[in-house]
């Protein structure tokens, strides 16, 4: 392969650096079949945009809480002719709304994250209010863990905290379903119907990322307005 032919291709060291992984992890993912075979020039393996798109999708799925085994099954289900743009679209749909990846913690690790000692009852309350989830033999601390920790010190019955957590989860899941359907039908479906370039895929990803931020802000503002409306109605009775 000439220098011109290999332009734009990366060595495995460069590929790993581009997606923020170690070379060892990148090689391991390749052995699991999470990457297409590399382009070889003699003994050197080169990787292109499609390999990077696969790795970025794998990272997005793991940040969303997928186990490596689940990631393997998902990647195996992708069409063999999936393009960089197709993978970018998959990544858009599966990128976690949480700014931090899920991390499994043992009890001590959960206490360190919470910044205090936690009894079994405390952990049960944190689970009830939706700030901690059990995962395997450990726990996953959700982004709102600090809120749950503060609730532990309030003089509020545990059953009431659990009921409030259930109500929030129930309505938020319904809202998330509605908003996801709007995203699919209003933005992603038209995108799929038209020819698109890698640049178009990048713009779509930036658009959806910003849309997530604005949606979260709108949800908070919408709840505040709804709560104020409830107070107004109760005062008018």
mmCIF file of C-alpha atoms in Angstrom:
data_model
loop_
_atom_site.group_PDB
_atom_site.id
_atom_site.type_symbol
_atom_site.label_atom_id
_atom_site.label_comp_id
_atom_site.label_asym_id
_atom_site.label_seq_id
_atom_site.Cartn_x
_atom_site.Cartn_y
_atom_site.Cartn_z
ATOM 1 C CA UNK A 1 0.000 0.000 0.000
ATOM 2 C CA UNK A 2 1.355 3.391 -0.943
ATOM 3 C CA UNK A 3 1.504 6.372 1.373
ATOM 4 C CA UNK A 4 -1.368 7.955 -0.565
ATOM 5 C CA UNK A 5 -3.484 4.822 -0.276
ATOM 6 C CA UNK A 6 -3.016 4.700 3.497
ATOM 7 C CA UNK A 7 -3.855 8.366 3.979
ATOM 8 C CA UNK A 8 -6.548 8.745 6.614
ATOM 9 C CA UNK A 9 -5.888 5.300 8.099
ATOM 10 C CA UNK A 10 -4.636 4.790 11.648
ATOM 11 C CA UNK A 11 -2.404 2.332 13.425
ATOM 12 C CA UNK A 12 -3.960 0.603 16.402
ATOM 13 C CA UNK A 13 -2.093 2.983 18.726
ATOM 14 C CA UNK A 14 -3.568 5.973 16.881
ATOM 15 C CA UNK A 15 -7.048 4.419 16.799
ATOM 16 C CA UNK A 16 -6.985 3.752 20.534
ATOM 17 C CA UNK A 17 -5.882 7.314 21.259
ATOM 18 C CA UNK A 18 -8.584 8.737 18.971
ATOM 19 C CA UNK A 19 -11.408 7.100 20.942
ATOM 20 C CA UNK A 20 -9.824 7.357 24.399
ATOM 21 C CA UNK A 21 -9.073 3.680 24.950
ATOM 22 C CA UNK A 22 -5.889 1.820 25.766
ATOM 23 C CA UNK A 23 -4.212 -0.192 23.040
ATOM 24 C CA UNK A 24 -4.690 -3.324 25.137
ATOM 25 C CA UNK A 25 -8.460 -2.731 25.398
ATOM 26 C CA UNK A 26 -8.705 -1.955 21.686
ATOM 27 C CA UNK A 27 -6.889 -5.193 20.809
ATOM 28 C CA UNK A 28 -9.191 -7.107 23.162
ATOM 29 C CA UNK A 29 -12.289 -5.651 21.528
ATOM 30 C CA UNK A 30 -10.883 -6.640 18.145
ATOM 31 C CA UNK A 31 -10.444 -10.257 19.314
ATOM 32 C CA UNK A 32 -14.115 -10.260 20.392
ATOM 33 C CA UNK A 33 -15.185 -9.318 16.886
ATOM 34 C CA UNK A 34 -16.322 -5.826 17.833
ATOM 35 C CA UNK A 35 -14.234 -4.384 14.981
ATOM 36 C CA UNK A 36 -14.103 -5.343 11.303
ATOM 37 C CA UNK A 37 -10.811 -6.884 10.131
ATOM 38 C CA UNK A 38 -8.094 -4.264 9.624
ATOM 39 C CA UNK A 39 -6.490 -3.279 6.345
ATOM 40 C CA UNK A 40 -2.991 -4.789 6.249
ATOM 41 C CA UNK A 41 0.173 -3.420 4.728
ATOM 42 C CA UNK A 42 2.801 -6.066 5.284
ATOM 43 C CA UNK A 43 2.804 -6.767 8.997
ATOM 44 C CA UNK A 44 1.131 -3.488 9.939
ATOM 45 C CA UNK A 45 -2.630 -3.342 10.486
ATOM 46 C CA UNK A 46 -4.427 -0.101 9.610
ATOM 47 C CA UNK A 47 -7.822 1.103 10.747
ATOM 48 C CA UNK A 48 -10.186 3.578 9.131
ATOM 49 C CA UNK A 49 -13.348 5.559 9.880
ATOM 50 C CA UNK A 50 -15.507 2.408 10.011
ATOM 51 C CA UNK A 51 -13.330 0.892 12.745
ATOM 52 C CA UNK A 52 -13.483 4.121 14.720
ATOM 53 C CA UNK A 53 -17.277 4.239 14.329
ATOM 54 C CA UNK A 54 -17.532 0.697 15.706
ATOM 55 C CA UNK A 55 -15.385 1.564 18.713
ATOM 56 C CA UNK A 56 -17.346 4.747 19.428
ATOM 57 C CA UNK A 57 -20.598 2.765 19.300
ATOM 58 C CA UNK A 58 -19.151 0.189 21.713
ATOM 59 C CA UNK A 59 -18.183 2.953 24.137
ATOM 60 C CA UNK A 60 -21.636 4.543 23.876
ATOM 61 C CA UNK A 61 -23.325 1.216 24.650
ATOM 62 C CA UNK A 62 -21.071 0.579 27.639
ATOM 63 C CA UNK A 63 -21.649 4.084 28.983
ATOM 64 C CA UNK A 64 -25.362 3.340 28.690
ATOM 65 C CA UNK A 65 -24.911 0.396 31.049
ATOM 66 C CA UNK A 66 -24.650 -2.483 28.549
ATOM 67 C CA UNK A 67 -22.460 -5.353 29.695
ATOM 68 C CA UNK A 68 -19.684 -6.417 27.338
ATOM 69 C CA UNK A 69 -21.645 -9.574 26.538
ATOM 70 C CA UNK A 70 -24.690 -7.485 25.596
ATOM 71 C CA UNK A 71 -22.483 -5.239 23.456
ATOM 72 C CA UNK A 72 -21.146 -8.317 21.635
ATOM 73 C CA UNK A 73 -24.687 -9.490 20.867
ATOM 74 C CA UNK A 74 -25.725 -6.057 19.689
ATOM 75 C CA UNK A 75 -22.728 -5.551 17.404
ATOM 76 C CA UNK A 76 -23.225 -9.068 15.977
ATOM 77 C CA UNK A 77 -26.799 -8.112 15.049
ATOM 78 C CA UNK A 78 -25.701 -5.111 12.966
ATOM 79 C CA UNK A 79 -25.891 -5.465 9.168
ATOM 80 C CA UNK A 80 -22.603 -6.575 7.643
ATOM 81 C CA UNK A 81 -22.714 -3.600 5.275
ATOM 82 C CA UNK A 82 -23.402 -0.989 7.993
ATOM 83 C CA UNK A 83 -21.718 2.290 7.076
ATOM 84 C CA UNK A 84 -20.062 4.921 9.247
ATOM 85 C CA UNK A 85 -23.274 6.954 9.012
ATOM 86 C CA UNK A 86 -25.395 3.932 10.034
ATOM 87 C CA UNK A 87 -23.206 3.369 13.097
ATOM 88 C CA UNK A 88 -23.350 7.060 13.981
ATOM 89 C CA UNK A 89 -27.148 6.853 13.896
ATOM 90 C CA UNK A 90 -27.079 3.834 16.194
ATOM 91 C CA UNK A 91 -24.777 5.724 18.548
ATOM 92 C CA UNK A 92 -27.128 8.710 18.584
ATOM 93 C CA UNK A 93 -29.972 6.472 19.709
ATOM 94 C CA UNK A 94 -27.949 4.677 22.377
ATOM 95 C CA UNK A 95 -25.854 7.471 23.841
ATOM 96 C CA UNK A 96 -26.619 7.759 27.541
ATOM 97 C CA UNK A 97 -28.339 10.926 28.747
ATOM 98 C CA UNK A 98 -26.201 10.668 31.865
ATOM 99 C CA UNK A 99 -22.899 12.587 31.682
ATOM 100 C CA UNK A 100 -21.093 9.811 33.557
ATOM 101 C CA UNK A 101 -20.790 6.126 32.620
ATOM 102 C CA UNK A 102 -22.325 3.511 34.893
ATOM 103 C CA UNK A 103 -19.833 2.096 37.366
ATOM 104 C CA UNK A 104 -20.509 -0.930 39.549
ATOM 105 C CA UNK A 105 -19.591 -0.283 43.190
ATOM 106 C CA UNK A 106 -19.425 -2.453 46.272
ATOM 107 C CA UNK A 107 -20.870 -1.183 49.570
ATOM 108 C CA UNK A 108 -17.670 0.606 50.545
ATOM 109 C CA UNK A 109 -17.382 2.208 47.126
ATOM 110 C CA UNK A 110 -20.984 3.391 47.381
ATOM 111 C CA UNK A 111 -20.203 4.964 50.755
ATOM 112 C CA UNK A 112 -17.189 6.731 49.278
ATOM 113 C CA UNK A 113 -19.341 8.083 46.451
ATOM 114 C CA UNK A 114 -22.018 9.176 48.930
ATOM 115 C CA UNK A 115 -19.465 10.742 51.273
ATOM 116 C CA UNK A 116 -20.886 9.055 54.364
ATOM 117 C CA UNK A 117 -21.504 5.739 56.081
ATOM 118 C CA UNK A 118 -24.594 3.953 54.765
ATOM 119 C CA UNK A 119 -26.566 1.346 56.686
ATOM 120 C CA UNK A 120 -28.485 -1.376 54.848
ATOM 121 C CA UNK A 121 -31.636 0.639 55.500
ATOM 122 C CA UNK A 122 -30.041 3.743 53.993
ATOM 123 C CA UNK A 123 -29.159 1.824 50.840
ATOM 124 C CA UNK A 124 -32.712 0.454 50.662
ATOM 125 C CA UNK A 125 -34.080 4.004 50.844
ATOM 126 C CA UNK A 126 -31.678 5.185 48.139
ATOM 127 C CA UNK A 127 -32.967 2.372 45.953
ATOM 128 C CA UNK A 128 -36.583 3.320 46.680
ATOM 129 C CA UNK A 129 -36.093 6.924 45.656
ATOM 130 C CA UNK A 130 -34.270 5.902 42.482
ATOM 131 C CA UNK A 131 -30.768 7.167 43.190
ATOM 132 C CA UNK A 132 -29.092 3.757 43.472
ATOM 133 C CA UNK A 133 -29.670 0.568 41.492
ATOM 134 C CA UNK A 134 -28.520 -2.952 42.241
ATOM 135 C CA UNK A 135 -26.312 -4.507 39.589
ATOM 136 C CA UNK A 136 -25.054 -8.023 40.091
ATOM 137 C CA UNK A 137 -23.543 -8.233 43.556
ATOM 138 C CA UNK A 138 -22.967 -4.473 43.733
ATOM 139 C CA UNK A 139 -24.611 -1.140 43.069
ATOM 140 C CA UNK A 140 -24.735 1.576 40.457
ATOM 141 C CA UNK A 141 -24.781 5.131 41.793
ATOM 142 C CA UNK A 142 -27.007 7.286 39.583
ATOM 143 C CA UNK A 143 -26.255 10.973 38.876
ATOM 144 C CA UNK A 144 -28.831 12.077 41.457
ATOM 145 C CA UNK A 145 -27.190 10.148 44.309
ATOM 146 C CA UNK A 146 -26.433 13.396 46.184
ATOM 147 C CA UNK A 147 -30.173 14.182 46.219
ATOM 148 C CA UNK A 148 -30.966 10.780 47.706
ATOM 149 C CA UNK A 149 -28.276 11.191 50.369
ATOM 150 C CA UNK A 150 -29.791 14.517 51.431
ATOM 151 C CA UNK A 151 -33.243 12.903 51.629
ATOM 152 C CA UNK A 152 -31.875 10.460 54.220
ATOM 153 C CA UNK A 153 -31.530 13.339 56.683
ATOM 154 C CA UNK A 154 -35.040 14.705 56.180
ATOM 155 C CA UNK A 155 -37.849 13.850 58.580
ATOM 156 C CA UNK A 156 -39.970 12.198 55.888
ATOM 157 C CA UNK A 157 -41.514 8.713 56.255
ATOM 158 C CA UNK A 158 -39.742 6.055 54.213
ATOM 159 C CA UNK A 159 -43.020 4.976 52.578
ATOM 160 C CA UNK A 160 -43.640 8.523 51.385
ATOM 161 C CA UNK A 161 -40.167 8.723 49.888
ATOM 162 C CA UNK A 162 -40.747 5.419 48.107
ATOM 163 C CA UNK A 163 -44.149 6.552 46.791
ATOM 164 C CA UNK A 164 -42.630 9.782 45.485
ATOM 165 C CA UNK A 165 -39.828 7.831 43.785
ATOM 166 C CA UNK A 166 -42.353 5.487 42.163
ATOM 167 C CA UNK A 167 -44.414 8.427 40.897
ATOM 168 C CA UNK A 168 -41.370 10.150 39.423
ATOM 169 C CA UNK A 169 -40.181 6.983 37.674
ATOM 170 C CA UNK A 170 -43.642 6.193 36.320
ATOM 171 C CA UNK A 171 -44.197 9.610 34.782
ATOM 172 C CA UNK A 172 -40.616 10.053 33.600
ATOM 173 C CA UNK A 173 -40.651 6.704 31.789
ATOM 174 C CA UNK A 174 -43.881 7.665 30.023
ATOM 175 C CA UNK A 175 -42.407 11.050 29.088
ATOM 176 C CA UNK A 176 -39.180 9.430 27.869
ATOM 177 C CA UNK A 177 -41.199 7.031 25.674
ATOM 178 C CA UNK A 178 -43.127 9.926 24.114
ATOM 179 C CA UNK A 179 -40.029 12.051 23.511
ATOM 180 C CA UNK A 180 -38.077 9.118 22.056
ATOM 181 C CA UNK A 181 -40.892 8.415 19.608
ATOM 182 C CA UNK A 182 -40.915 12.077 18.554
ATOM 183 C CA UNK A 183 -37.146 11.897 18.037
ATOM 184 C CA UNK A 184 -37.440 8.763 15.928
ATOM 185 C CA UNK A 185 -40.320 9.946 13.754
ATOM 186 C CA UNK A 186 -39.545 13.656 13.539
ATOM 187 C CA UNK A 187 -35.751 13.659 13.202
ATOM 188 C CA UNK A 188 -34.244 10.224 12.622
ATOM 189 C CA UNK A 189 -36.803 8.850 10.147
ATOM 190 C CA UNK A 190 -36.424 11.805 7.711
ATOM 191 C CA UNK A 191 -32.645 11.544 8.083
ATOM 192 C CA UNK A 192 -32.732 7.862 7.125
ATOM 193 C CA UNK A 193 -34.824 8.549 4.033
ATOM 194 C CA UNK A 194 -32.312 10.967 2.489
ATOM 195 C CA UNK A 195 -28.734 10.362 1.293
ATOM 196 C CA UNK A 196 -26.273 11.554 3.916
ATOM 197 C CA UNK A 197 -22.548 12.044 4.307
ATOM 198 C CA UNK A 198 -20.232 11.608 7.326
ATOM 199 C CA UNK A 199 -20.507 15.366 7.852
ATOM 200 C CA UNK A 200 -24.303 15.065 7.943
ATOM 201 C CA UNK A 201 -23.977 12.314 10.571
ATOM 202 C CA UNK A 202 -21.724 14.529 12.700
ATOM 203 C CA UNK A 203 -24.222 17.397 12.478
ATOM 204 C CA UNK A 204 -27.050 15.080 13.456
ATOM 205 C CA UNK A 205 -25.111 13.851 16.473
ATOM 206 C CA UNK A 206 -24.375 17.423 17.589
ATOM 207 C CA UNK A 207 -28.027 18.339 17.082
ATOM 208 C CA UNK A 208 -29.324 15.418 19.125
ATOM 209 C CA UNK A 209 -26.757 16.044 21.868
ATOM 210 C CA UNK A 210 -27.871 19.664 22.193
ATOM 211 C CA UNK A 211 -31.509 18.574 21.989
ATOM 212 C CA UNK A 212 -30.948 16.305 24.987
ATOM 213 C CA UNK A 213 -29.622 19.228 27.033
ATOM 214 C CA UNK A 214 -32.535 21.466 26.057
ATOM 215 C CA UNK A 215 -35.038 18.685 26.776
ATOM 216 C CA UNK A 216 -33.683 18.220 30.302
ATOM 217 C CA UNK A 217 -33.950 21.970 30.912
ATOM 218 C CA UNK A 218 -37.486 21.981 29.508
ATOM 219 C CA UNK A 219 -38.526 19.086 31.776
ATOM 220 C CA UNK A 220 -37.326 20.931 34.886
ATOM 221 C CA UNK A 221 -39.014 24.169 33.816
ATOM 222 C CA UNK A 222 -42.199 22.318 32.863
ATOM 223 C CA UNK A 223 -42.405 20.654 36.257
ATOM 224 C CA UNK A 224 -41.906 23.973 38.025
ATOM 225 C CA UNK A 225 -44.742 25.535 36.013
ATOM 226 C CA UNK A 226 -47.017 22.543 36.652
ATOM 227 C CA UNK A 227 -46.273 22.627 40.398
ATOM 228 C CA UNK A 228 -47.028 26.361 40.534
ATOM 229 C CA UNK A 229 -50.291 25.732 38.691
ATOM 230 C CA UNK A 230 -51.268 23.108 41.281
ATOM 231 C CA UNK A 231 -50.548 25.587 44.096
ATOM 232 C CA UNK A 232 -52.606 28.275 42.349
ATOM 233 C CA UNK A 233 -55.566 25.935 41.939
ATOM 234 C CA UNK A 234 -55.405 24.826 45.576
ATOM 235 C CA UNK A 235 -55.365 28.455 46.787
ATOM 236 C CA UNK A 236 -58.369 29.293 44.609
ATOM 237 C CA UNK A 237 -60.550 26.618 46.172
#
